[in-house]
């Protein structure tokens, strides 16, 4: 039977950092199998696995060399089949990550292209440089530097919107689209019930021109044929199986495009990740700066996407983080004495919204950003590139490091903290091999073992949120209405569905505040809170909210 994705919660696993079953310092598929009971306890419906296909790992698997085989570092096809079967026994389905905007430069298609095979050259974008010897356009790679790489023997450049070892695929070539369809069908036959499509709104390039005002993104983001290509992929593959859910990662997208990407009747994708709410601590599109998060902007973006997507019958994925983002408790909450309260508050904000919530490994136990103090501890290609770029721009090494510490994708990539042993239970404490990336020293305090049985833990708060979505139709299907839109520290909203009514009240800051809600709370009861004692509003609807206080109030109309 088709799973109702509106009632479902997805758990994202970054396998490299989740659990290392064989002591080589590198997480693997058997490690995931060993943790399925934990995930069942949390109650999640899907596991999104970031790529574990054969890859040189220049971008941790987002540089795929072979879509049909497992990288031996992660295990074997038998391990994967066992994972799918064991997850299935626990009511959990697998969602795979399809990186289709580009391949690894070691992929057979690119190797043949580089040998001069014209059939495969047309799988990519090879272009002549400008007459003055410059690359074809001034577009910038997302990881820094120009997006074109020169190939001497052709006297041509190829396009790579990401790393130089990630050449972009030419979706305008029908043979490329057919090859990618085959990949989906292969995994469908293995019983995979979900697909996440990496940066899939970048697949249709409009033209190759210099961008006089920006980095080129306007020429390849939400491009002219993107809806056509997604619809075609849907019809040729996953669209034939009502059980499959899909999510597209949309880079710098517009909401208007998302009405179609994730529309109820467009037959493109089930839902979208958009990132505007996670750029509120950027300066415009510039990530490598230190700017405090703009709460007014955050709220405005979240509310706009909630209400407009609903108006257009489209569906959001709702989330605070993933393997590319800092940890939410460090970014928007508090790592110190209000760690638990703020982590629970952040969970409630997202999980009671209209959309399918995603939990990123470790979020459910309140993991924090890294504690790295030296650049040599970082592993991410983007962080290392920008550490250099910032210094080339004149920043002192110390200041460049500070920016990297705040924004690095490695903040989300340190090993999952299972317990308080030497390597946090990620790798066996007795292992000779250290984990591939440093474990956060706070694993003595923040770890899963200490939270699973503790009723008051962040883990159990998330468990309740997952369950509430299943039990209350208003959370899954209800209409979304913003509240306290102009309040400087309250993030509140209402959900309504048939006879059910839900009011979600959050103090987003560590300071007590007052909110004159004007709400009539007659008949409501508090069904979830992050403080032990209740905190009803006064008779005229005035709330005094404690630091990071978060509550969910529910009423069933007669
Ligand atoms: O990320 C797409 C993407 O553009 C960003 O999240 C990017 O990492 C960030 O903007 C840089 O500041 C996806 C994957 O999630 C990421 O891990 C990959 O590196 C990237 O695509 C390339 O495949």
XYZ file of C-alpha atoms in Angstrom, residues 121-453:
333
model
C 31.758 14.133 -25.500
C 28.177 15.118 -26.144
C 27.253 13.772 -22.664
C 29.031 16.840 -21.273
C 29.503 20.501 -22.051
C 32.730 20.986 -23.981
C 33.129 24.510 -25.321
C 35.817 26.679 -26.900
C 37.285 29.469 -24.787
C 36.959 33.137 -25.663
C 39.242 34.629 -28.260
C 41.207 36.410 -25.568
C 42.109 33.056 -24.035
C 39.604 33.205 -21.181
C 37.194 30.381 -20.334
C 33.881 30.280 -22.258
C 32.005 32.201 -19.541
C 32.773 33.882 -16.235
C 30.583 31.482 -14.252
C 31.817 30.481 -10.837
C 31.954 26.978 -9.454
C 29.886 26.470 -6.288
C 33.089 25.364 -4.627
C 35.059 28.438 -5.691
C 36.978 29.445 -8.829
C 35.887 29.461 -12.489
C 33.419 26.730 -13.510
C 35.335 25.689 -16.647
C 38.376 23.436 -16.872
C 40.732 23.609 -19.836
C 41.562 20.418 -21.753
C 44.650 21.014 -23.788
C 44.305 18.225 -26.315
C 40.896 19.498 -27.449
C 41.738 23.160 -26.858
C 38.330 23.206 -25.161
C 36.927 23.595 -21.690
C 34.347 21.451 -19.888
C 31.770 22.784 -17.453
C 31.799 21.812 -13.785
C 29.388 23.749 -11.566
C 30.910 21.923 -8.590
C 34.398 20.437 -8.190
C 36.711 20.129 -11.171
C 36.280 16.335 -10.860
C 32.470 16.710 -11.205
C 31.772 17.471 -14.899
C 28.158 18.532 -15.590
C 25.997 16.191 -17.639
C 24.297 17.478 -20.764
C 20.618 16.735 -20.188
C 19.733 18.212 -23.563
C 21.192 15.024 -24.986
C 18.446 12.410 -24.987
C 20.985 9.605 -24.592
C 21.996 11.062 -21.240
C 18.397 11.150 -20.060
C 17.850 7.555 -21.162
C 20.964 6.401 -19.290
C 19.789 8.107 -16.126
C 16.344 6.542 -16.412
C 18.028 3.149 -16.505
C 19.745 3.912 -13.217
C 16.426 4.670 -11.506
C 14.813 1.525 -12.886
C 17.727 -0.568 -11.657
C 17.266 0.648 -8.083
C 13.488 0.420 -8.269
C 13.910 -3.265 -9.026
C 15.980 -3.628 -5.868
C 13.043 -2.364 -3.824
C 14.122 1.232 -3.284
C 11.054 3.334 -2.440
C 12.389 6.853 -2.493
C 14.732 9.047 -4.476
C 16.389 12.304 -3.600
C 17.698 14.201 -6.601
C 20.810 16.242 -6.012
C 20.757 19.880 -7.285
C 18.216 18.770 -9.838
C 17.055 22.272 -10.751
C 20.464 22.918 -12.350
C 20.112 20.314 -15.102
C 18.856 22.621 -17.846
C 21.346 25.286 -18.922
C 19.821 28.144 -20.884
C 22.828 29.611 -22.666
C 26.528 30.061 -22.183
C 27.011 33.765 -21.677
C 28.951 35.901 -19.259
C 26.953 36.952 -16.241
C 27.662 40.666 -15.860
C 25.954 40.925 -12.505
C 26.493 37.587 -10.806
C 28.172 34.188 -10.752
C 26.232 32.672 -13.646
C 23.488 30.953 -11.671
C 20.754 32.807 -13.539
C 21.773 30.912 -16.692
C 21.435 27.426 -15.253
C 19.052 27.610 -12.269
C 15.438 26.520 -12.944
C 16.391 26.471 -16.643
C 14.089 26.346 -19.670
C 13.585 22.562 -19.929
C 13.867 21.537 -16.299
C 10.148 20.833 -15.784
C 9.943 18.916 -19.029
C 12.941 16.749 -18.082
C 11.615 16.024 -14.601
C 8.191 15.148 -15.914
C 9.770 12.846 -18.449
C 11.881 11.141 -15.767
C 8.801 10.743 -13.602
C 6.768 9.144 -16.393
C 9.571 6.865 -17.514
C 10.503 5.619 -14.043
C 9.229 6.267 -10.498
C 5.901 7.735 -11.636
C 4.737 4.211 -12.424
C 4.936 3.172 -8.751
C 2.595 5.026 -6.389
C 4.618 3.841 -3.404
C 7.698 5.800 -4.365
C 8.339 9.245 -2.937
C 10.784 11.749 -4.383
C 12.422 14.955 -3.269
C 14.420 17.407 -5.325
C 17.233 19.468 -3.908
C 16.615 22.909 -5.359
C 19.572 25.237 -5.374
C 18.724 28.994 -5.333
C 15.288 28.185 -6.721
C 12.190 30.356 -6.940
C 8.954 29.462 -5.219
C 7.060 29.749 -8.509
C 9.158 26.954 -9.962
C 8.563 24.848 -6.873
C 4.793 25.012 -7.379
C 5.469 22.892 -10.402
C 8.400 20.765 -9.164
C 6.330 19.627 -6.179
C 2.810 20.219 -7.445
C 0.080 17.746 -6.593
C -0.845 17.315 -10.269
C 2.319 18.091 -12.212
C 3.907 14.643 -12.071
C 7.368 15.919 -11.396
C 8.426 15.255 -7.764
C 6.669 14.681 -4.433
C 8.415 17.548 -2.656
C 11.305 19.995 -2.649
C 14.142 21.138 -0.463
C 14.598 24.877 -0.760
C 17.333 26.707 1.107
C 16.321 30.344 1.404
C 15.603 29.975 5.134
C 19.145 28.687 5.630
C 20.749 31.750 4.101
C 19.562 34.171 6.778
C 23.093 34.272 8.163
C 24.636 34.969 4.747
C 25.179 38.330 3.097
C 22.938 37.929 0.064
C 24.273 34.763 -1.548
C 27.668 35.172 0.088
C 28.091 32.386 2.625
C 31.699 33.010 3.731
C 31.018 35.947 6.032
C 30.047 36.288 9.681
C 26.570 37.746 9.966
C 24.086 37.074 12.776
C 20.944 35.202 11.736
C 18.130 37.570 10.766
C 15.086 36.216 12.606
C 12.568 38.476 10.844
C 13.791 37.209 7.506
C 13.794 33.595 8.657
C 10.199 33.795 9.783
C 9.124 35.612 6.674
C 10.714 32.982 4.408
C 9.316 30.032 6.361
C 5.817 31.524 6.438
C 5.881 32.462 2.761
C 6.902 28.952 1.726
C 4.323 27.416 4.053
C 1.389 29.492 2.865
C 2.217 29.872 -0.833
C 3.067 26.227 -1.400
C -0.247 25.316 0.207
C -2.126 27.834 -1.945
C -0.613 26.187 -5.025
C -1.173 22.601 -3.843
C 2.521 21.934 -3.644
C 4.489 20.152 -0.943
C 7.599 21.150 1.021
C 10.266 19.064 2.640
C 10.787 20.809 6.012
C 14.206 20.737 7.659
C 16.870 22.666 9.540
C 19.949 20.833 8.392
C 21.637 18.166 6.328
C 25.197 17.100 5.548
C 25.910 20.524 3.967
C 24.728 22.634 6.885
C 25.936 23.601 10.343
C 24.104 22.046 13.289
C 20.847 23.887 14.087
C 21.363 23.945 17.845
C 24.676 25.784 17.306
C 23.274 27.986 14.573
C 19.892 29.029 15.969
C 19.855 27.645 19.504
C 22.177 27.371 22.446
C 25.069 24.975 23.048
C 25.279 25.816 26.743
C 22.835 25.700 29.616
C 19.747 25.922 27.373
C 20.971 23.294 24.936
C 18.142 20.852 25.593
C 15.364 23.449 25.584
C 16.560 25.080 22.386
C 17.107 21.793 20.525
C 13.582 20.679 21.391
C 12.144 24.042 20.379
C 13.813 23.822 16.959
C 12.441 20.319 16.464
C 8.914 21.425 17.294
C 9.038 24.412 14.925
C 9.787 22.190 11.931
C 7.831 19.047 12.766
C 4.483 20.748 13.267
C 4.670 22.512 9.913
C 2.958 21.566 6.675
C 5.480 19.402 4.823
C 7.436 16.211 5.246
C 10.017 16.625 8.022
C 13.604 15.446 7.622
C 15.819 14.620 10.575
C 19.540 14.644 9.887
C 21.587 12.093 11.855
C 22.521 13.472 15.258
C 19.957 16.271 15.162
C 17.660 14.096 17.260
C 20.220 14.066 20.066
C 21.186 17.735 19.746
C 24.636 17.312 18.212
C 26.558 20.572 17.870
C 29.054 22.075 15.435
C 32.613 20.762 15.405
C 35.160 21.817 17.976
C 37.974 21.966 15.386
C 40.652 24.555 16.121
C 42.987 23.979 13.194
C 42.359 23.868 9.443
C 44.122 20.503 9.214
C 41.156 18.959 11.041
C 38.733 19.905 8.257
C 38.089 17.498 5.385
C 35.492 19.178 3.166
C 36.718 20.308 -0.227
C 34.552 23.442 -0.129
C 35.850 24.490 3.313
C 39.453 23.940 2.314
C 38.997 25.881 -0.939
C 37.375 28.829 0.808
C 39.940 28.903 3.600
C 42.439 29.662 0.841
C 40.161 31.992 -1.146
C 39.449 34.101 1.958
C 43.142 34.502 2.617
C 43.798 35.332 -1.032
C 41.262 38.133 -0.538
C 43.393 39.478 2.287
C 41.870 37.937 5.425
C 44.215 36.815 8.181
C 44.406 33.018 8.577
C 42.792 33.329 12.018
C 39.758 35.182 10.609
C 39.432 32.810 7.666
C 39.436 29.901 10.123
C 36.718 31.527 12.229
C 34.454 31.812 9.189
C 35.144 28.215 8.189
C 34.388 27.045 11.741
C 30.950 28.654 11.592
C 29.916 27.727 8.049
C 31.814 24.557 7.211
C 29.865 21.590 5.941
C 32.050 19.479 8.227
C 29.960 20.780 11.147
C 27.367 18.263 10.067
C 29.830 15.531 9.171
C 31.613 14.625 12.384
C 30.895 11.065 13.542
C 27.496 10.260 14.991
C 27.783 10.274 18.789
C 26.436 6.951 19.954
C 28.039 6.800 23.388
C 30.773 8.296 25.554
C 33.551 5.875 24.558
C 36.766 7.008 22.849
C 35.353 7.329 19.321
C 31.790 7.959 20.484
C 30.818 4.403 19.496
C 31.166 5.363 15.825
C 34.326 3.290 15.539
C 35.170 0.711 18.160
C 37.214 2.327 20.944
C 39.783 -0.482 20.652
C 40.317 0.139 16.939
C 43.776 1.130 15.740
C 42.235 3.323 13.100
C 40.931 6.759 14.023
C 37.695 7.963 12.386
C 38.189 9.712 9.032
C 37.151 12.987 10.647
C 37.508 14.029 14.285
C 34.880 13.132 16.884
C 33.489 16.077 18.856
C 34.842 16.027 22.407
C 31.361 16.746 23.748
C 30.318 13.147 23.025
C 30.883 12.496 26.732
C 27.781 14.635 27.330
C 25.880 14.484 24.048
C 25.272 10.921 22.898
C 22.451 8.580 21.953
C 23.049 6.031 24.733
C 22.255 8.571 27.418
C 19.088 9.748 25.676
C 17.185 6.743 24.371
C 15.863 5.668 27.784
